[in-house]
Coordinates of C-alpha atoms in Angstrom, one line a residue:
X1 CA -3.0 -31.8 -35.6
X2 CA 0.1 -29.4 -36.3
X3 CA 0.3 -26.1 -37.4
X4 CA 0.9 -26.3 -40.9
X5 CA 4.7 -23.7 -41.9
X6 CA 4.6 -20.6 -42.2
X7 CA 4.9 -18.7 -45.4
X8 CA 6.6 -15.4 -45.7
X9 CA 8.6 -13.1 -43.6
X10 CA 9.3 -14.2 -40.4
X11 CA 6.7 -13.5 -37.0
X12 CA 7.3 -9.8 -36.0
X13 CA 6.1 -7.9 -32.8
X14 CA 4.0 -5.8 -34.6
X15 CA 2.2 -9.4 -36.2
X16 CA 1.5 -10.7 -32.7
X17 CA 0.5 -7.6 -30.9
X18 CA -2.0 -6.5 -33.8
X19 CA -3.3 -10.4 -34.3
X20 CA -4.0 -10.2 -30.5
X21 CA -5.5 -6.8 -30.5
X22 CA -7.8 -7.8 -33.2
X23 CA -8.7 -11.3 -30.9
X24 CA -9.5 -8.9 -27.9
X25 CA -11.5 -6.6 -29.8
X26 CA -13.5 -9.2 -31.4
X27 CA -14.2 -11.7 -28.2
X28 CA -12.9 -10.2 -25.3
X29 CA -9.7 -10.7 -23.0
X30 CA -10.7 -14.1 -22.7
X31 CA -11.0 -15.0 -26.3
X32 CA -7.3 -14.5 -26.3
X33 CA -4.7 -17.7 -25.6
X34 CA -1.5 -18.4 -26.8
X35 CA -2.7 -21.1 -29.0
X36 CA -5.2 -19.2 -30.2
X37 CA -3.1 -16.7 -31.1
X38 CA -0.3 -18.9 -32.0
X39 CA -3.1 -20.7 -34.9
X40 CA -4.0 -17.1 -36.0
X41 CA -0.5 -16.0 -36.7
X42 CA 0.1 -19.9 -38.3
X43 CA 3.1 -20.9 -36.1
X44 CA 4.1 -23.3 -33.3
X45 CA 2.4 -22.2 -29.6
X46 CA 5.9 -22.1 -28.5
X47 CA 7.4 -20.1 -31.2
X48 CA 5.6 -17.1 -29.7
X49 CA 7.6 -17.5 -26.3
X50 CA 10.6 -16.2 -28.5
X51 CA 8.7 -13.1 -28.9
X52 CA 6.5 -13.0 -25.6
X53 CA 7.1 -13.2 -22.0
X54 CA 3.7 -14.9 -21.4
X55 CA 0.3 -14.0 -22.1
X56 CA -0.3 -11.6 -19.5
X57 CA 3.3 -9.8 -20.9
X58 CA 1.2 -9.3 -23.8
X59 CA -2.4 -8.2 -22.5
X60 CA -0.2 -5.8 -20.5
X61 CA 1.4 -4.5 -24.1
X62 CA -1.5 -4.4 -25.6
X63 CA -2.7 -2.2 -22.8
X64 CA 0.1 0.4 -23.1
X65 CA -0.7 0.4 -26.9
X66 CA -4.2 1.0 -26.6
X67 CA -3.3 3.7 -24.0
X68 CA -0.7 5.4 -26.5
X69 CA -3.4 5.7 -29.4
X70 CA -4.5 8.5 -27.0
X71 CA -4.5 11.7 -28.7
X72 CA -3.6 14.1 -25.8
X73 CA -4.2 17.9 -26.2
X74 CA -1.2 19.9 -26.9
X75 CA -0.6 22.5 -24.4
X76 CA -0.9 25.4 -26.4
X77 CA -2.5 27.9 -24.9
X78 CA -6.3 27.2 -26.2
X79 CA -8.9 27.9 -23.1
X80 CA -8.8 24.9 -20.6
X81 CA -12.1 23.9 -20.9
X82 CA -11.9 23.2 -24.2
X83 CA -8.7 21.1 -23.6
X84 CA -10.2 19.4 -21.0
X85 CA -12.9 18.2 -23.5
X86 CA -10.0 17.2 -26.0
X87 CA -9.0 15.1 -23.2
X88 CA -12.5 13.7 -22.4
X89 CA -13.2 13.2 -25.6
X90 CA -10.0 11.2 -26.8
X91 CA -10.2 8.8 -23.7
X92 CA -13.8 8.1 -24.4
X93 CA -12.7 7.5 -28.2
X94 CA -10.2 5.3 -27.0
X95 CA -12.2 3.5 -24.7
X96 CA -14.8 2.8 -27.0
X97 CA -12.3 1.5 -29.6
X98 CA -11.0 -1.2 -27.3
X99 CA -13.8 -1.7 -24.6
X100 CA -12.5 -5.1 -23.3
X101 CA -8.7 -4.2 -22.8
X102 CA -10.2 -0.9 -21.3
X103 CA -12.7 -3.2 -18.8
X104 CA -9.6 -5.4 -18.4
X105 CA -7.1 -2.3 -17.2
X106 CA -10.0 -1.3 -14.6
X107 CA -10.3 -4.6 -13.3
X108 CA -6.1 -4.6 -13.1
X109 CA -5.4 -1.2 -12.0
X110 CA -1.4 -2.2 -12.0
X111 CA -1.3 -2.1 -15.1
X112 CA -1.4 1.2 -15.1
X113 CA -0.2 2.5 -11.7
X114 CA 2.1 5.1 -12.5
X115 CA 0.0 8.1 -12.4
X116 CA 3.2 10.7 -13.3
X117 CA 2.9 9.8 -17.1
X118 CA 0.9 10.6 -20.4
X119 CA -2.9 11.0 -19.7
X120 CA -2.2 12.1 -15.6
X121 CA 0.5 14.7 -16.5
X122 CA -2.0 16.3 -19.1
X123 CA -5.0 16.0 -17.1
X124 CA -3.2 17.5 -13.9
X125 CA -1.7 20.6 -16.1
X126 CA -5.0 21.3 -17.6
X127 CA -6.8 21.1 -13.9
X128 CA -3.9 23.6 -12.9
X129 CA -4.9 25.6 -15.7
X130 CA -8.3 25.8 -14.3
X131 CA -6.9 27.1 -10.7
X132 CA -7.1 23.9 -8.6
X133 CA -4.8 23.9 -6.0
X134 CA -1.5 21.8 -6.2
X135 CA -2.8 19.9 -3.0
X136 CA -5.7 18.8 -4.4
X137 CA -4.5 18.1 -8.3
X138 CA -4.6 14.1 -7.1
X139 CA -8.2 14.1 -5.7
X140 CA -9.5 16.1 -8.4
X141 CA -8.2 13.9 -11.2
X142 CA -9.3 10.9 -9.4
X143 CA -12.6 11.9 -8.9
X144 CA -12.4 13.5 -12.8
X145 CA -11.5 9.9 -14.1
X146 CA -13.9 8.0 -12.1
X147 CA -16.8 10.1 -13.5
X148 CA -15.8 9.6 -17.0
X149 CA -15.2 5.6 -16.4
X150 CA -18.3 5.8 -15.0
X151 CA -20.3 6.7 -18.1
X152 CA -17.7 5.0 -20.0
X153 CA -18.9 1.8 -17.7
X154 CA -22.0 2.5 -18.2
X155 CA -22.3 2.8 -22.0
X156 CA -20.7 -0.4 -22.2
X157 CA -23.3 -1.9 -20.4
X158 CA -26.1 -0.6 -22.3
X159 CA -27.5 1.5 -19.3
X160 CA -27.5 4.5 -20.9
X161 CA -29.3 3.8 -23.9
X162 CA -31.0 0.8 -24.3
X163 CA -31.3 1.1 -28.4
X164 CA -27.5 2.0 -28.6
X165 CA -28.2 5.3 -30.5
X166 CA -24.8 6.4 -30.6
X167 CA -25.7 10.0 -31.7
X168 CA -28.0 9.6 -28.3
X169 CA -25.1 8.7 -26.4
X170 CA -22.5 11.4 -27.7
X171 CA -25.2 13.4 -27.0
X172 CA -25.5 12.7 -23.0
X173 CA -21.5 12.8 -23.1
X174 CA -21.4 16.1 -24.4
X175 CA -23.9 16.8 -20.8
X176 CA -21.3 14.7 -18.8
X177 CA -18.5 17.2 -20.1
X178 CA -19.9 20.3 -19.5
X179 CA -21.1 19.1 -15.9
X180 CA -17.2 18.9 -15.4
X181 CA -16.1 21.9 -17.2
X182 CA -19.4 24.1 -14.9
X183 CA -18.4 22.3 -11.9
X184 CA -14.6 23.3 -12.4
X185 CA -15.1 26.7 -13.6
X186 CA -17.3 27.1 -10.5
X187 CA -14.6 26.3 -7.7

């Protein structure tokens, strides 16, 4: 069975990356295939490889899109702590709007290995806004992120409210965040 032609203007980047973001939002990382995707769009499987490098090309893409729909705090002068919770706030907003590419990053941690870009470089100027030490800028953002994915983890999983109250779980976020901010501010 064929694909029947296409109608219209001709398959853009922005058509295949938002047509897979919708299939991993939907199903997962492993709802998506280039077939799948390739019947979604209406075109040949291999007309995509004009466009694509390979499917992992474009999970990866779809990664560094999802990660630019971060809204990072500006750095302009408001208290730390408040910034901090910008921060906090948009990567939980942006986990939650894409949970399986944001599973699928943590589970392929080269996808995002340069650390010296975007979310790092804000998160390391606000912790120097809150007095830690250059040395220990790394560590602390490390241990920073792995708290957050860690409720992040765990609100995917259901472990933190079994009902899924979302006003419930904003709620216990809003404690995660000011644990941080107390902890920081007492250093």
């Amino acid at each position: 069975m064929g694909v029947s032609a296409r109608r219209g203007s001709p398959l853009s980047q922005e058509e295949i990356r938002s047509t897979a973001l919708r299939m991993v939002d939907e199903g997962g990382v492993e709802s998506l295939s280039m077939r799948k995707l390739a019947a979604a769009l209406n075109v040949n499987p291999m007309s995509l490889y004009h466009h694509v490098e390979s499917k992992e090309a474009l999970i990866g893409t779809l990664c560094r899109l999802a990660g630019d729909e971060l809204q990072l705090p500006p750095d302009d002068g408001s208290p730390w702590q408040d910034q901090l919770r910008s921060l906090a706030l948009a990567y939980h907003a942006m986990a939650s709007s894409h949970p399986a590419l944001w599973v699928y990053v943590h589970n392929h941690p080269e996808i995002v290995a340069d650390k010296q870009t975007g979310l790092w470089q804000v998160l390391h100027r606000i912790l120097r806004a809150a007095s830690v030490p250059e040395p220990e800028l790394r560590r602390t953002g490390d241990v920073l992120h792995a708290f957050v994915a860690g409720f992040v983890f765990s609100e995917t999983k259901g472990h933190l409210d079994p009902d899924h109250n979302q006003e419930e779980i904003d709620r216990t976020f809003d404690t995660a965040i000011n644990l941080i901010i107390y902890g920081l501010s007492g250093r």
